[in-house]
Amino acid sequence: MMRNLKKHNIRLIFGLLLITVSNNVIGQVNDTVPDLTAGFQSYRIDLETVLKLAGANNLTIKEFKTKQHLATVDEKIAREWLIPKLFIGASLHNLNGSAMNSDGKFFREVDRNSLWAGAGIGLNWIPGDGIYKVLAAKQNTKAFSYLLQAKKNEAILKAILVFYDLQEKQAEYETLTNLLKYTDRISRQLKIQVDIGQRYRSEYLLARSNYFNTWVALQEVIKNIHRISAELTEVLTIEDEDVLLLSSTNDLVPAELLDEQMITAELFDTAYSRRPELKYHQYLIEAQKFDQKRLTKGLLLPQLSLSLADGRVGPFSGVPNNSPTDFTNRYENTFEFYAVVGWSIPLDVLISGGQRKKADALIQLYQNRQHQQKILIKKEISQALSDYRESKNQLQIAKKSSQFAEEALEQSTERQKLGMAKPFEVFQAQEIYLKTMISYQTVVKNYNKSQYRLYVAMGNDL
């Protein structure tokens, strides 16, 4: 009996030595995981880089920058009504046949011609039209500047949200990678214990099944990382092919963008006064009101037409009228001045009023759109505020849960090494740990995204 006991102790000691050795070398033998960057040029970026690229390269932002520039050009064109027109050149006039004189008499067999060459300046000022067009164009320029800011916030926010989705999947990739290596070590330890008769083969097979199941889950996460990276590449307008964008860090940490002091009772009123979308609609309304005044008050202002011309005039063939032989005074100087001040009253505006009615209808249309935008903003703020507070409450709970699961997994692992824990207990601890870690990462992602959504909804610019 003593001999059998000694044999059993020798086998146990030998088994423990094998386990100890395996703990030191297994991680070096098989720490391979699915390659995340295979076939791609990977670039690590951080949130600051995303903010810069989204604001600089986004095609939507570039489009609205062009529209703002066009509005600025339209304003310059509207101001050009004050600039007179210059003209320079020559005119030829020839008359053959009959002509009527100023006294009403007709002259027959007339053959006369004249040449004028010189320069002049002329202007036609309609202040009631020009002034209000400039004011309307000025409001349109301001409107498009706020529309550009709104689209910029929208584009950058979208890039931020996609970036946090990418960070979440990278954190999940890191968690699964560590779990895969851990699961492989456990299964190899069980294989040694099976070989020395301390474990059932079914326990080892279950461990290998858990290992390959983790591998499949890891490959699914890699696929999602590539999908989100492609989406981020599109949002940032990066045209290089085979580019894989990755976060510069695999750790998904809670952002601290907002504090409770920013969330006051006047939150909605403050947002209404700051949101660029509402300012855009307001300036469109103001522009239309100035166009409406052009059709009413603008008619009260008189118009001014002025023309000045100076040049040389005379016949372009034949001889001068004053002397059949003297050609020294063939061309003589002539100066013209023409000025008119008065009112031009379009009767269609006064009688039918079609243009005024159109202006009124456009103002009502813009006011309705502004009201719709206000309702949408209220909904955005309410949803973002609710998401922010819920995710903030979940954050501490999820963090504690992941810490407990991690500690439980460590203890189960130690007990399994000593043969005091069943394999299924370790696998169960692994499963709980994985679920809690992924849940925590999702909560952090939602917490960060809700902060940025609320930040923009409150009227802040990115």
Coordinates of N, CA, C and O in Angstrom, one line a residue, residues 143-277:
A143 N -27.2 83.9 -43.5 CA -28.0 82.6 -43.4 C -27.1 81.4 -43.8 O -27.1 80.4 -43.1
F144 N -26.4 81.6 -44.9 CA -25.6 80.4 -45.4 C -24.4 80.2 -44.5 O -23.9 79.1 -44.5
S145 N -23.9 81.2 -43.8 CA -22.8 81.0 -42.9 C -23.2 80.1 -41.7 O -22.5 79.2 -41.3
Y146 N -24.5 80.3 -41.3 CA -25.0 79.5 -40.2 C -25.4 78.1 -40.7 O -25.2 77.1 -40.0
L147 N -25.8 78.0 -41.9 CA -26.1 76.7 -42.5 C -24.8 75.9 -42.7 O -24.8 74.7 -42.4
L148 N -23.7 76.6 -43.1 CA -22.4 75.9 -43.2 C -22.0 75.4 -41.8 O -21.5 74.2 -41.7
Q149 N -22.2 76.2 -40.7 CA -21.8 75.7 -39.4 C -22.6 74.5 -39.0 O -22.1 73.6 -38.4
A150 N -23.9 74.5 -39.3 CA -24.8 73.4 -38.9 C -24.3 72.1 -39.6 O -24.3 71.1 -39.0
K151 N -24.0 72.2 -40.9 CA -23.6 71.1 -41.7 C -22.2 70.6 -41.2 O -21.9 69.4 -41.2
K152 N -21.4 71.6 -40.8 CA -20.1 71.2 -40.3 C -20.2 70.4 -39.0 O -19.6 69.4 -38.8
N153 N -21.1 70.9 -38.1 CA -21.3 70.2 -36.8 C -21.9 68.8 -37.1 O -21.5 67.8 -36.4
E154 N -22.8 68.7 -38.1 CA -23.4 67.4 -38.4 C -22.4 66.4 -38.9 O -22.3 65.3 -38.5
A155 N -21.5 66.9 -39.8 CA -20.4 66.0 -40.4 C -19.4 65.6 -39.3 O -19.0 64.4 -39.3
I156 N -19.0 66.5 -38.5 CA -18.0 66.2 -37.5 C -18.6 65.3 -36.4 O -17.9 64.3 -36.0
L157 N -19.8 65.5 -36.1 CA -20.5 64.6 -35.1 C -20.6 63.2 -35.6 O -20.3 62.2 -34.9
K158 N -20.9 63.1 -36.9 CA -21.0 61.8 -37.5 C -19.7 61.0 -37.4 O -19.6 59.8 -37.1
A159 N -18.6 61.8 -37.7 CA -17.3 61.2 -37.7 C -16.9 60.7 -36.2 O -16.3 59.7 -36.0
I160 N -17.3 61.5 -35.2 CA -17.0 61.2 -33.8 C -17.8 59.9 -33.4 O -17.2 59.0 -32.8
L161 N -19.0 59.8 -33.8 CA -19.8 58.7 -33.5 C -19.3 57.4 -34.1 O -19.2 56.3 -33.5
V162 N -18.9 57.5 -35.4 CA -18.3 56.3 -36.0 C -16.9 55.9 -35.4 O -16.6 54.8 -35.2
F163 N -16.2 57.0 -35.0 CA -14.9 56.7 -34.3 C -15.1 55.9 -33.0 O -14.3 55.0 -32.7
Y164 N -16.1 56.3 -32.2 CA -16.4 55.6 -31.0 C -16.9 54.2 -31.2 O -16.6 53.3 -30.4
D165 N -17.6 54.0 -32.3 CA -18.0 52.6 -32.7 C -16.7 51.8 -33.0 O -16.7 50.6 -32.6
L166 N -15.8 52.4 -33.7 CA -14.5 51.7 -34.0 C -13.7 51.4 -32.7 O -13.2 50.3 -32.5
Q167 N -13.7 52.4 -31.8 CA -13.0 52.1 -30.5 C -13.6 51.0 -29.7 O -12.9 50.2 -29.1
E168 N -14.9 50.9 -29.7 CA -15.6 49.9 -29.0 C -15.2 48.5 -29.5 O -14.9 47.6 -28.8
K169 N -15.2 48.4 -30.9 CA -14.9 47.1 -31.5 C -13.4 46.7 -31.3 O -13.1 45.6 -31.1
Q170 N -12.6 47.7 -31.2 CA -11.2 47.5 -30.9 C -11.0 47.0 -29.5 O -10.2 46.1 -29.2
A171 N -11.7 47.6 -28.6 CA -11.6 47.2 -27.2 C -12.2 45.7 -27.1 O -11.6 44.9 -26.3
E172 N -13.2 45.4 -27.8 CA -13.8 44.1 -27.8 C -12.7 43.1 -28.4 O -12.6 42.0 -27.9
Y173 N -12.1 43.5 -29.5 CA -11.0 42.7 -30.1 C -9.9 42.4 -29.1 O -9.4 41.3 -29.0
E174 N -9.5 43.4 -28.3 CA -8.5 43.2 -27.3 C -8.9 42.3 -26.2 O -8.2 41.4 -25.8
T175 N -10.2 42.4 -25.8 CA -10.7 41.5 -24.8 C -10.8 40.1 -25.3 O -10.3 39.1 -24.5
L176 N -11.2 39.9 -26.5 CA -11.3 38.5 -27.0 C -9.9 37.9 -27.3 O -9.7 36.7 -27.1
T177 N -9.0 38.8 -27.7 CA -7.6 38.3 -27.9 C -7.0 37.8 -26.6 O -6.4 36.7 -26.6
N178 N -7.1 38.5 -25.6 CA -6.6 38.0 -24.3 C -7.3 36.8 -23.8 O -6.7 35.9 -23.3
L179 N -8.7 36.8 -24.1 CA -9.4 35.6 -23.6 C -9.1 34.4 -24.5 O -9.0 33.2 -24.0
L180 N -8.8 34.6 -25.8 CA -8.4 33.5 -26.6 C -7.1 32.9 -26.2 O -6.9 31.6 -26.1
K181 N -6.1 33.7 -25.9 CA -4.8 33.2 -25.4 C -5.0 32.5 -24.0 O -4.4 31.4 -23.8
Y182 N -5.9 33.0 -23.2 CA -6.1 32.4 -21.9 C -6.8 31.1 -22.0 O -6.5 30.1 -21.4
T183 N -7.8 31.0 -22.9 CA -8.5 29.8 -23.2 C -7.6 28.7 -23.7 O -7.7 27.5 -23.4
D184 N -6.7 29.1 -24.6 CA -5.7 28.1 -25.1 C -4.8 27.6 -24.0 O -4.5 26.4 -24.0
R185 N -4.4 28.4 -23.1 CA -3.5 27.9 -22.0 C -4.3 26.9 -21.1 O -3.8 25.9 -20.7
I186 N -5.6 27.3 -20.8 CA -6.4 26.4 -20.0 C -6.6 25.0 -20.7 O -6.4 23.9 -20.0
S187 N -6.9 25.0 -22.0 CA -7.1 23.8 -22.7 C -5.8 22.9 -22.7 O -5.9 21.7 -22.6
R188 N -4.7 23.6 -22.8 CA -3.4 22.8 -22.9 C -3.1 22.2 -21.5 O -2.5 21.1 -21.4
Q189 N -3.4 23.0 -20.5 CA -3.2 22.5 -19.1 C -4.1 21.2 -18.9 O -3.7 20.2 -18.3
L190 N -5.4 21.3 -19.4 CA -6.3 20.2 -19.3 C -5.7 19.0 -20.1 O -5.9 17.8 -19.6
K191 N -5.1 19.3 -21.2 CA -4.6 18.2 -22.0 C -3.5 17.4 -21.2 O -3.4 16.2 -21.3
I192 N -2.6 18.1 -20.5 CA -1.6 17.5 -19.7 C -2.2 16.7 -18.6 O -1.8 15.6 -18.3
Q193 N -3.3 17.3 -18.0 CA -3.9 16.5 -16.9 C -4.7 15.3 -17.4 O -4.8 14.3 -16.7
V194 N -5.2 15.4 -18.6 CA -5.9 14.2 -19.2 C -4.8 13.1 -19.5 O -5.1 11.9 -19.2
D195 N -3.6 13.5 -20.0 CA -2.6 12.6 -20.3 C -2.1 11.8 -19.1 O -1.7 10.7 -19.2
I196 N -2.1 12.5 -17.9 CA -1.7 11.8 -16.7 C -2.8 11.2 -15.9 O -2.6 10.7 -14.8
G197 N -4.0 11.2 -16.5 CA -5.2 10.6 -15.9 C -5.9 11.3 -14.8 O -6.7 10.7 -14.1
Q198 N -5.7 12.6 -14.7 CA -6.3 13.4 -13.7 C -7.6 14.0 -14.2 O -8.5 14.5 -13.4
R199 N -7.8 14.1 -15.5 CA -9.0 14.7 -16.1 C -9.6 13.8 -17.1 O -8.9 13.0 -17.7
Y200 N -10.9 14.0 -17.4 CA -11.6 13.3 -18.4 C -11.3 14.0 -19.8 O -11.2 15.2 -19.8
R201 N -11.2 13.2 -20.8 CA -11.0 13.8 -22.1 C -12.1 14.7 -22.6 O -11.9 15.7 -23.3
S202 N -13.3 14.5 -22.1 CA -14.5 15.3 -22.5 C -14.2 16.8 -21.9 O -14.7 17.7 -22.6
E203 N -13.5 16.9 -20.8 CA -13.3 18.2 -20.3 C -12.3 19.0 -21.2 O -12.4 20.2 -21.4
Y204 N -11.3 18.2 -21.7 CA -10.4 18.8 -22.6 C -11.1 19.2 -23.9 O -10.8 20.3 -24.4
L205 N -11.9 18.4 -24.4 CA -12.6 18.7 -25.7 C -13.5 19.9 -25.5 O -13.7 20.7 -26.4
L206 N -14.2 20.0 -24.3 CA -15.0 21.1 -24.0 C -14.2 22.4 -24.0 O -14.6 23.5 -24.5
A207 N -13.0 22.3 -23.5 CA -12.1 23.5 -23.4 C -11.7 23.9 -24.8 O -11.6 25.1 -25.2
R208 N -11.3 22.9 -25.7 CA -10.9 23.3 -27.1 C -12.1 23.8 -27.8 O -12.0 24.7 -28.7
S209 N -13.3 23.3 -27.6 CA -14.5 23.9 -28.2 C -14.7 25.4 -27.8 O -15.0 26.2 -28.6
N210 N -14.5 25.6 -26.5 CA -14.6 27.0 -26.0 C -13.5 27.9 -26.7 O -13.8 29.1 -27.1
Y211 N -12.3 27.3 -26.9 CA -11.3 28.1 -27.6 C -11.6 28.5 -29.0 O -11.5 29.6 -29.4
F212 N -12.1 27.5 -29.8 CA -12.5 27.8 -31.2 C -13.7 28.7 -31.3 O -13.8 29.4 -32.2
N213 N -14.6 28.5 -30.3 CA -15.8 29.4 -30.3 C -15.3 30.9 -30.1 O -15.9 31.8 -30.7
T214 N -14.3 31.1 -29.2 CA -13.8 32.4 -29.0 C -13.1 32.9 -30.3 O -13.2 34.1 -30.6
W215 N -12.4 32.0 -31.0 CA -11.7 32.4 -32.2 C -12.8 32.9 -33.3 O -12.5 33.9 -33.9
V216 N -13.9 32.2 -33.4 CA -14.9 32.6 -34.3 C -15.5 34.0 -34.0 O -15.7 34.8 -34.8
A217 N -15.7 34.2 -32.7 CA -16.2 35.5 -32.2 C -15.2 36.6 -32.5 O -15.6 37.7 -32.9
L218 N -13.9 36.3 -32.4 CA -12.9 37.2 -32.7 C -12.8 37.6 -34.2 O -12.7 38.8 -34.5
Q219 N -13.0 36.6 -35.0 CA -13.1 36.9 -36.4 C -14.3 37.7 -36.8 O -14.2 38.6 -37.7
E220 N -15.4 37.6 -36.1 CA -16.6 38.4 -36.4 C -16.3 39.8 -36.0 O -16.7 40.8 -36.7
V221 N -15.6 40.0 -34.9 CA -15.2 41.4 -34.4 C -14.3 42.0 -35.4 O -14.4 43.2 -35.8
I222 N -13.3 41.3 -36.0 CA -12.4 41.8 -37.0 C -13.2 42.3 -38.2 O -12.9 43.3 -38.8
K223 N -14.2 41.5 -38.6 CA -15.0 41.9 -39.7 C -15.7 43.2 -39.5 O -15.8 44.1 -40.3
N224 N -16.2 43.3 -38.3 CA -16.9 44.6 -37.9 C -16.0 45.8 -37.9 O -16.3 46.9 -38.2
I225 N -14.7 45.5 -37.4 CA -13.7 46.6 -37.4 C -13.4 47.1 -38.8 O -13.4 48.3 -39.0
H226 N -13.3 46.2 -39.7 CA -13.1 46.6 -41.1 C -14.3 47.3 -41.7 O -14.1 48.3 -42.4
R227 N -15.5 46.9 -41.4 CA -16.7 47.6 -41.9 C -16.7 49.0 -41.3 O -17.0 50.0 -42.1
I228 N -16.5 49.2 -40.0 CA -16.6 50.5 -39.4 C -15.4 51.4 -39.9 O -15.6 52.6 -40.1
S229 N -14.2 50.8 -40.1 CA -13.1 51.5 -40.6 C -13.4 52.1 -42.0 O -13.1 53.2 -42.3
A230 N -14.1 51.3 -42.8 CA -14.4 51.7 -44.2 C -15.5 52.9 -44.1 O -15.4 53.8 -44.9
E231 N -16.4 52.8 -43.1 CA -17.3 53.9 -42.9 C -16.6 55.1 -42.5 O -16.9 56.2 -43.0
L232 N -15.7 55.0 -41.6 CA -14.9 56.2 -41.1 C -14.1 56.8 -42.2 O -14.0 58.0 -42.4
T233 N -13.5 55.9 -43.1 CA -12.7 56.4 -44.2 C -13.6 57.2 -45.2 O -13.2 58.2 -45.7
E234 N -14.8 56.7 -45.4 CA -15.8 57.5 -46.2 C -16.2 58.8 -45.6 O -16.2 59.8 -46.3
V235 N -16.4 58.8 -44.3 CA -16.8 60.1 -43.6 C -15.7 61.1 -43.7 O -15.9 62.3 -43.9
L236 N -14.5 60.6 -43.5 CA -13.3 61.5 -43.5 C -12.8 61.8 -44.9 O -11.8 62.6 -45.1
T237 N -13.4 61.2 -45.9 CA -13.1 61.5 -47.4 C -11.6 61.1 -47.6 O -10.8 61.9 -48.1
I238 N -11.2 59.9 -47.2 CA -9.9 59.4 -47.4 C -10.0 58.5 -48.6 O -10.6 57.5 -48.6
E239 N -9.3 58.9 -49.7 CA -9.5 58.2 -51.0 C -8.5 57.1 -51.3 O -8.6 56.4 -52.3
D240 N -7.6 56.9 -50.4 CA -6.6 55.8 -50.6 C -7.3 54.5 -50.4 O -8.2 54.3 -49.6
E241 N -6.9 53.5 -51.3 CA -7.5 52.2 -51.2 C -6.7 51.3 -50.2 O -5.5 51.6 -49.9
D242 N -7.4 50.3 -49.7 CA -6.8 49.3 -48.8 C -6.2 50.0 -47.6 O -5.1 49.7 -47.1
V243 N -6.9 50.9 -47.0 CA -6.5 51.6 -45.8 C -7.4 51.2 -44.7 O -8.6 51.1 -44.8
L244 N -6.8 50.8 -43.6 CA -7.5 50.4 -42.4 C -7.2 51.4 -41.3 O -6.1 51.5 -40.8
L245 N -8.2 52.1 -40.9 CA -8.1 53.1 -39.8 C -8.4 52.5 -38.5 O -9.4 51.8 -38.3
L246 N -7.5 52.7 -37.5 CA -7.6 52.1 -36.2 C -7.4 53.2 -35.2 O -6.7 54.2 -35.4
S247 N -8.0 53.1 -34.0 CA -7.8 54.0 -33.0 C -6.4 53.9 -32.4 O -5.8 52.8 -32.4
S248 N -5.8 55.0 -32.0 CA -4.4 55.0 -31.5 C -4.3 54.3 -30.2 O -3.2 53.9 -29.8
T249 N -5.5 54.0 -29.5 CA -5.5 53.3 -28.3 C -6.6 52.3 -28.3 O -7.6 52.5 -28.9
N250 N -6.3 51.1 -27.7 CA -7.3 50.1 -27.6 C -8.2 50.2 -26.4 O -9.2 49.5 -26.2
D251 N -7.9 51.2 -25.5 CA -8.6 51.4 -24.3 C -9.8 52.4 -24.5 O -9.5 53.5 -25.0
L252 N -11.0 52.0 -24.2 CA -12.1 52.8 -24.4 C -12.4 53.4 -23.0 O -12.9 52.8 -22.1
V253 N -12.1 54.7 -22.9 CA -12.3 55.4 -21.6 C -13.4 56.4 -21.7 O -13.7 57.0 -22.7
P254 N -14.1 56.6 -20.6 CA -15.2 57.6 -20.6 C -14.7 59.0 -20.8 O -13.7 59.4 -20.3
A255 N -15.4 59.7 -21.7 CA -15.1 61.1 -22.0 C -15.7 62.0 -20.9 O -16.7 61.7 -20.3
E256 N -15.1 63.2 -20.7 CA -15.6 64.1 -19.8 C -15.8 65.5 -20.5 O -15.1 66.4 -20.4
L257 N -16.8 65.5 -21.3 CA -17.2 66.7 -22.1 C -18.2 67.6 -21.5 O -18.1 68.8 -21.6
L258 N -19.1 67.0 -20.7 CA -20.2 67.8 -20.1 C -20.1 67.6 -18.6 O -19.5 66.7 -18.0
D259 N -20.7 68.6 -17.9 CA -20.9 68.5 -16.5 C -22.3 68.9 -16.2 O -23.0 69.6 -17.0
E260 N -22.8 68.6 -15.0 CA -24.2 68.9 -14.7 C -24.5 70.4 -14.6 O -25.7 70.8 -14.7
Q261 N -23.5 71.2 -14.4 CA -23.7 72.6 -14.4 C -24.1 73.2 -15.7 O -24.8 74.3 -15.8
M262 N -23.8 72.5 -16.8 CA -24.2 72.9 -18.1 C -25.7 72.6 -18.4 O -26.3 73.2 -19.3
I263 N -26.2 71.7 -17.6 CA -27.6 71.3 -17.9 C -28.5 72.0 -16.9 O -28.7 71.6 -15.7
T264 N -29.1 73.1 -17.3 CA -29.9 74.0 -16.4 C -31.3 74.0 -16.9 O -31.7 73.3 -17.9
A265 N -32.1 74.7 -16.1 CA -33.6 74.8 -16.5 C -33.8 75.5 -17.8 O -34.8 75.3 -18.5
E266 N -32.8 76.4 -18.1 CA -32.9 77.2 -19.4 C -32.3 76.5 -20.6 O -31.9 77.1 -21.5
L267 N -32.1 75.2 -20.4 CA -31.4 74.4 -21.4 C -32.0 74.6 -22.8 O -31.3 74.9 -23.8
F268 N -33.3 74.4 -22.9 CA -33.9 74.5 -24.2 C -33.9 75.9 -24.8 O -33.6 76.1 -26.0
D269 N -34.2 76.9 -24.0 CA -34.2 78.3 -24.5 C -32.8 78.7 -24.9 O -32.6 79.4 -26.0
T270 N -31.8 78.3 -24.2 CA -30.4 78.6 -24.6 C -30.0 77.9 -25.9 O -29.4 78.5 -26.8
A271 N -30.5 76.7 -26.1 CA -30.2 75.9 -27.3 C -30.9 76.6 -28.5 O -30.3 76.7 -29.6
Y272 N -32.1 77.1 -28.3 CA -32.8 77.7 -29.4 C -32.1 79.0 -29.8 O -32.1 79.3 -31.0
S273 N -31.5 79.7 -28.9 CA -30.8 80.9 -29.2 C -29.4 80.7 -29.9 O -28.9 81.6 -30.5
R274 N -28.9 79.5 -29.8 CA -27.6 79.2 -30.2 C -27.5 78.3 -31.4 O -26.5 78.3 -32.1
R275 N -28.5 77.5 -31.7 CA -28.5 76.5 -32.7 C -28.4 77.2 -34.1 O -29.2 78.1 -34.4
P276 N -27.4 76.9 -34.9 CA -27.2 77.6 -36.2 C -28.3 77.3 -37.2 O -28.6 78.1 -38.1
E277 N -29.0 76.1 -37.0 CA -30.1 75.8 -37.9 C -31.2 76.9 -37.8 O -31.8 77.3 -38.8

